[in-house]
PDB file of C-alpha atoms in Angstrom:
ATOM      1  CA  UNK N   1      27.179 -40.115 -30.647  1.00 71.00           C
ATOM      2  CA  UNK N   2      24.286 -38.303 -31.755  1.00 83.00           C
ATOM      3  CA  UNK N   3      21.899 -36.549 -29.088  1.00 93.00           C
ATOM      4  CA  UNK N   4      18.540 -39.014 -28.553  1.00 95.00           C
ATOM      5  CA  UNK N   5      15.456 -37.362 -26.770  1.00 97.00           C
ATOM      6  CA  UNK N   6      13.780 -39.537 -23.996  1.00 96.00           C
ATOM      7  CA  UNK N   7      10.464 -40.081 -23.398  1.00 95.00           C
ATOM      8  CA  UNK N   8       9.094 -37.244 -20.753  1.00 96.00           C
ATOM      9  CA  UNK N   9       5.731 -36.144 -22.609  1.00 96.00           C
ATOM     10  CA  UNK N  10       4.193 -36.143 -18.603  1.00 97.00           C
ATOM     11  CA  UNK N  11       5.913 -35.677 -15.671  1.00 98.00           C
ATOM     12  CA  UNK N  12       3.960 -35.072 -12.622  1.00 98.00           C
ATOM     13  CA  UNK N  13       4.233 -34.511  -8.612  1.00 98.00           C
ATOM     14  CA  UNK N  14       0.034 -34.616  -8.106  1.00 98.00           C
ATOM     15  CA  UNK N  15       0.033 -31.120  -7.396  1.00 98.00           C
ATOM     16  CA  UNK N  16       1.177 -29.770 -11.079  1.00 98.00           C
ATOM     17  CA  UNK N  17       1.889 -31.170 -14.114  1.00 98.00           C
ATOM     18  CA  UNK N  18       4.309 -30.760 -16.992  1.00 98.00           C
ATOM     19  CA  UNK N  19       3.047 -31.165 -20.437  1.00 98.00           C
ATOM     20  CA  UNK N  20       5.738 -31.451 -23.215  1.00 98.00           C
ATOM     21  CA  UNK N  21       5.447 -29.008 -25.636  1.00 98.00           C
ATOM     22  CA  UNK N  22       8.187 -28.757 -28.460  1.00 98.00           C
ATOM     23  CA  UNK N  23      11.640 -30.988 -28.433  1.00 98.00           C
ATOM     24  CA  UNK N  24      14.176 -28.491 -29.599  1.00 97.00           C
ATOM     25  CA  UNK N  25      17.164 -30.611 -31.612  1.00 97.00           C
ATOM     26  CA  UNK N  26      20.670 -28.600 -31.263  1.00 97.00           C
ATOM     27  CA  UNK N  27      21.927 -25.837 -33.241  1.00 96.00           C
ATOM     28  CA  UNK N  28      25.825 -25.793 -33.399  1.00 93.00           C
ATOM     29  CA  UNK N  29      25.792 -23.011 -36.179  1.00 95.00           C
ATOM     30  CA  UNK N  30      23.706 -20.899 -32.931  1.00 95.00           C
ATOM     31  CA  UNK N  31      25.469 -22.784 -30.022  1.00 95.00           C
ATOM     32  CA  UNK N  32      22.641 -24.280 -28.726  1.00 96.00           C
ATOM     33  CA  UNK N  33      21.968 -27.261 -26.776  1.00 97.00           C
ATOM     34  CA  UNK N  34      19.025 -30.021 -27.381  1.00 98.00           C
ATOM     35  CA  UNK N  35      16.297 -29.006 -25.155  1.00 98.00           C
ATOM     36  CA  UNK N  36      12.502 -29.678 -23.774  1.00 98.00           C
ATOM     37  CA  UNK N  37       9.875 -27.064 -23.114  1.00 98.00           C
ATOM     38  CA  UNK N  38       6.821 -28.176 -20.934  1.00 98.00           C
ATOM     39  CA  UNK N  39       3.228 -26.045 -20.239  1.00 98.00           C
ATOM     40  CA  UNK N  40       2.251 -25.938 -16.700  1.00 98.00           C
ATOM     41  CA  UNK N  41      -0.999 -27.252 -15.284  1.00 98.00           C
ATOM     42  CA  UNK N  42      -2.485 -27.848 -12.370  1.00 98.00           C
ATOM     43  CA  UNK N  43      -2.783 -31.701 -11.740  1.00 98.00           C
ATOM     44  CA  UNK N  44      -5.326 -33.087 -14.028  1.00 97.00           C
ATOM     45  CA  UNK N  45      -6.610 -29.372 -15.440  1.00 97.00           C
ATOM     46  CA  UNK N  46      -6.050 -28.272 -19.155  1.00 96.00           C
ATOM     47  CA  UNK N  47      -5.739 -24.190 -18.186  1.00 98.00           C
ATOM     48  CA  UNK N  48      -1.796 -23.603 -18.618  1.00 98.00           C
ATOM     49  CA  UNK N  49      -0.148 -21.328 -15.435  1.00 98.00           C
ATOM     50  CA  UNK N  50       3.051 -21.139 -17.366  1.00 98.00           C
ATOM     51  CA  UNK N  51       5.670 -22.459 -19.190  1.00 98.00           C
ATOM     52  CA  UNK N  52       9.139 -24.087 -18.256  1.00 98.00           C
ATOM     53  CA  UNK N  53      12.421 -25.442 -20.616  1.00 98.00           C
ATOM     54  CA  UNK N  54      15.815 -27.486 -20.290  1.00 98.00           C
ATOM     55  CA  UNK N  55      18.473 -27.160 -21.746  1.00 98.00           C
ATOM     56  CA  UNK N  56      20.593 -30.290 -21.977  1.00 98.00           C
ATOM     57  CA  UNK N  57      24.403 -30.570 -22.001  1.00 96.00           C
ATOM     58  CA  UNK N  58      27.382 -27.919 -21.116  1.00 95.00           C
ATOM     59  CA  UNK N  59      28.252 -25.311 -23.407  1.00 94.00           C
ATOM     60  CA  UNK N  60      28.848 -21.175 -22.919  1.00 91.00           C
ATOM     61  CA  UNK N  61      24.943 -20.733 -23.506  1.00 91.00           C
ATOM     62  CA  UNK N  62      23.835 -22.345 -20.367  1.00 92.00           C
ATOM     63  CA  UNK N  63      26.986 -21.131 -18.641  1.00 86.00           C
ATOM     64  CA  UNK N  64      25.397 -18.161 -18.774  1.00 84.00           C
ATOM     65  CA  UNK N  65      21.581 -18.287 -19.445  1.00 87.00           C
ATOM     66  CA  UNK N  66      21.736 -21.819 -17.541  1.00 90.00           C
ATOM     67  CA  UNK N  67      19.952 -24.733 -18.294  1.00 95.00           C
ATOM     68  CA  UNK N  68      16.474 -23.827 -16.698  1.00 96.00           C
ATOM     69  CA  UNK N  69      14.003 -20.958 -17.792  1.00 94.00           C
ATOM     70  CA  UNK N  70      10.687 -20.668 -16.353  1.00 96.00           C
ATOM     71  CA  UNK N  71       7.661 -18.010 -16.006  1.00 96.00           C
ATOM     72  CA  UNK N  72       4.237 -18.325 -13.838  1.00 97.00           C
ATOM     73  CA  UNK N  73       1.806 -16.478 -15.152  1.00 98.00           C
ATOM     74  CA  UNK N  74       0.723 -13.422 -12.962  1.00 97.00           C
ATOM     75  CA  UNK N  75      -2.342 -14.941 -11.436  1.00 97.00           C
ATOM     76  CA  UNK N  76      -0.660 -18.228 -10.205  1.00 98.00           C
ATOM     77  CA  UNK N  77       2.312 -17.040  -9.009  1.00 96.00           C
ATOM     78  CA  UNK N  78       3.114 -17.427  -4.685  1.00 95.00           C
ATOM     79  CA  UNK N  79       2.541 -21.061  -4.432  1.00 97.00           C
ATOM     80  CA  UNK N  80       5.698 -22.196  -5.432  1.00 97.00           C
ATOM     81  CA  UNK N  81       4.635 -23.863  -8.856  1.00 98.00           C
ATOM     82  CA  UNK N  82       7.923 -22.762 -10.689  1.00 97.00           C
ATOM     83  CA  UNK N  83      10.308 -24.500  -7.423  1.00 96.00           C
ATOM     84  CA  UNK N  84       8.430 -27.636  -7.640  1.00 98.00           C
ATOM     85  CA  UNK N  85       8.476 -27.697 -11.416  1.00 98.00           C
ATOM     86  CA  UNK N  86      12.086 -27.260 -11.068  1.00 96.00           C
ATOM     87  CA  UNK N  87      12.131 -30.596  -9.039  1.00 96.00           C
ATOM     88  CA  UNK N  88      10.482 -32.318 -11.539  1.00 97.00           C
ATOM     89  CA  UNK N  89      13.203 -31.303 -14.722  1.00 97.00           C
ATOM     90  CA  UNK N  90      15.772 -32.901 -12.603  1.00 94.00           C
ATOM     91  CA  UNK N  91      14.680 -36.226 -13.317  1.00 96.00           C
ATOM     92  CA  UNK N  92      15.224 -35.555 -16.944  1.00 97.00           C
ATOM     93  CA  UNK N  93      18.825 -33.874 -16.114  1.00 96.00           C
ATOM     94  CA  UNK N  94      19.440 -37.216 -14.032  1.00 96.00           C
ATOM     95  CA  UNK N  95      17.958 -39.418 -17.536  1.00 97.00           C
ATOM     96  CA  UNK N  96      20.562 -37.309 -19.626  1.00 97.00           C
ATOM     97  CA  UNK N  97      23.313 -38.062 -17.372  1.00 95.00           C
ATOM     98  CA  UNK N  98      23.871 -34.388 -16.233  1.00 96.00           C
ATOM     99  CA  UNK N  99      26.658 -33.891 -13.251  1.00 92.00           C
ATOM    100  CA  UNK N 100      24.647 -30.544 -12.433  1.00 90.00           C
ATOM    101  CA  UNK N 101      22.002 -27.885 -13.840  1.00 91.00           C
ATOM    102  CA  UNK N 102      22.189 -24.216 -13.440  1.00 89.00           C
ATOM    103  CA  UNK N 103      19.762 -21.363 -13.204  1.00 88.00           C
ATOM    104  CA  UNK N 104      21.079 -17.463 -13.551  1.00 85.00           C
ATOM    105  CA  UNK N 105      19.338 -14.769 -12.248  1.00 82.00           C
ATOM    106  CA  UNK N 106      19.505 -11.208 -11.993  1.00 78.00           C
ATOM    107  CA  UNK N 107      20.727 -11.274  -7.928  1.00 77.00           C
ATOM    108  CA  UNK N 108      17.865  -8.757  -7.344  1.00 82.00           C
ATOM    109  CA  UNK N 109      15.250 -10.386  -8.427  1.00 84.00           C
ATOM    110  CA  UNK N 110      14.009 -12.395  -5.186  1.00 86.00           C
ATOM    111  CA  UNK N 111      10.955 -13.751  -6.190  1.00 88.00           C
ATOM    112  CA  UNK N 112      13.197 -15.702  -8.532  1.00 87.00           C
ATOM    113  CA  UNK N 113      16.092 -16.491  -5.937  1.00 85.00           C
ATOM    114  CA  UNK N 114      13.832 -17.522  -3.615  1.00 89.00           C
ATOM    115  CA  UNK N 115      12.427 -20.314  -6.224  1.00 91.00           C
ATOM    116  CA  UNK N 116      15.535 -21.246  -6.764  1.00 88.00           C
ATOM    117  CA  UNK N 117      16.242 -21.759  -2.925  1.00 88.00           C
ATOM    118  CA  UNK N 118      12.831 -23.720  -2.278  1.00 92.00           C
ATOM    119  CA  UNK N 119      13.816 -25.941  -5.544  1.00 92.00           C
ATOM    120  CA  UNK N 120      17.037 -26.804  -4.204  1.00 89.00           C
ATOM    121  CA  UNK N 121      19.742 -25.130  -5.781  1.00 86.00           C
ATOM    122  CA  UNK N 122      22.761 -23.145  -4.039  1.00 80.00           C
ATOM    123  CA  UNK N 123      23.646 -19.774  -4.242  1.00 75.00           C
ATOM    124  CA  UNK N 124      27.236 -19.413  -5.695  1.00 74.00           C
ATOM    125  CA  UNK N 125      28.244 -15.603  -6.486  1.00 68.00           C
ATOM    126  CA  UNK N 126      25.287 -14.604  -8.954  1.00 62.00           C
ATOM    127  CA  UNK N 127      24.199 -18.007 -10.196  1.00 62.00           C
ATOM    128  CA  UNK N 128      22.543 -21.087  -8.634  1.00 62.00           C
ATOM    129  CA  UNK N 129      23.231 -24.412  -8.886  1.00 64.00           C
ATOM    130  CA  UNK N 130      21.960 -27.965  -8.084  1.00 63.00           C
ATOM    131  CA  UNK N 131      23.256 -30.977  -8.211  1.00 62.00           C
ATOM    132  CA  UNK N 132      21.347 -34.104  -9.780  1.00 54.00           C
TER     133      UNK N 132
END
């Protein structure tokens, strides 16, 4: 059955919003999954803070790079943007019928493990992972 892309051009908590960007098809010839990638806002602005993607489906890519990639720029960063924009892709995970999303980091980066926390995944060995 071949891969169809839903409809999440918006998806919003009134605090930030996600903006879709680019749809990417997959690439078996590369290994890689269909995926989204969203700008960040602040609810109702146009300036973007950053930039977040998902990867959808199971294969050794997102084993190891996970499903999730994210980045804040430098002046927005410390209000949790990136946790709660995390929240937000799970709704698409949960559309797409995914048993679980992961996120690897490098275990001593804690700015990033400590998103990861707030946004509701578990720590297990050097990756995190939440449940949809």
């Amino acid at each position: 059955m071949p891969f169809i892309f839903k409809d999440f051009k918006f998806l919003t908590n009134g605090e930030i919003d996600l903006i879709l960007t680019e749809r990417s098809p997959a690439d078996p010839s590369r290994n890689y999954v269909p995926g989204y990638r969203f700008s960040i806002t602040l609810h109702k602005e146009d300036e973007e803070i950053g930039t977040i993607d998902i990867r959808i489906g199971y294969n050794e890519n997102t084993y190891y790079g996970g499903h999730i990639g994210y980045h804040i720029d430098q002046k927005f960063r410390g209000h949790h943007y990136a946790s709660k924009a995390c929240v937000l892709l799970k709704k698409i995970a949960k559309a797409h019928e995914m048993a679980y999303l992961s996120i690897s980091c490098n275990p001593d980066n804690l700015a990033s493990r400590r998103t990861m926390e707030k946004a509701g995944f578990s720590f297990s060995g050097d990756r995190r992972f939440a449940r949809t």
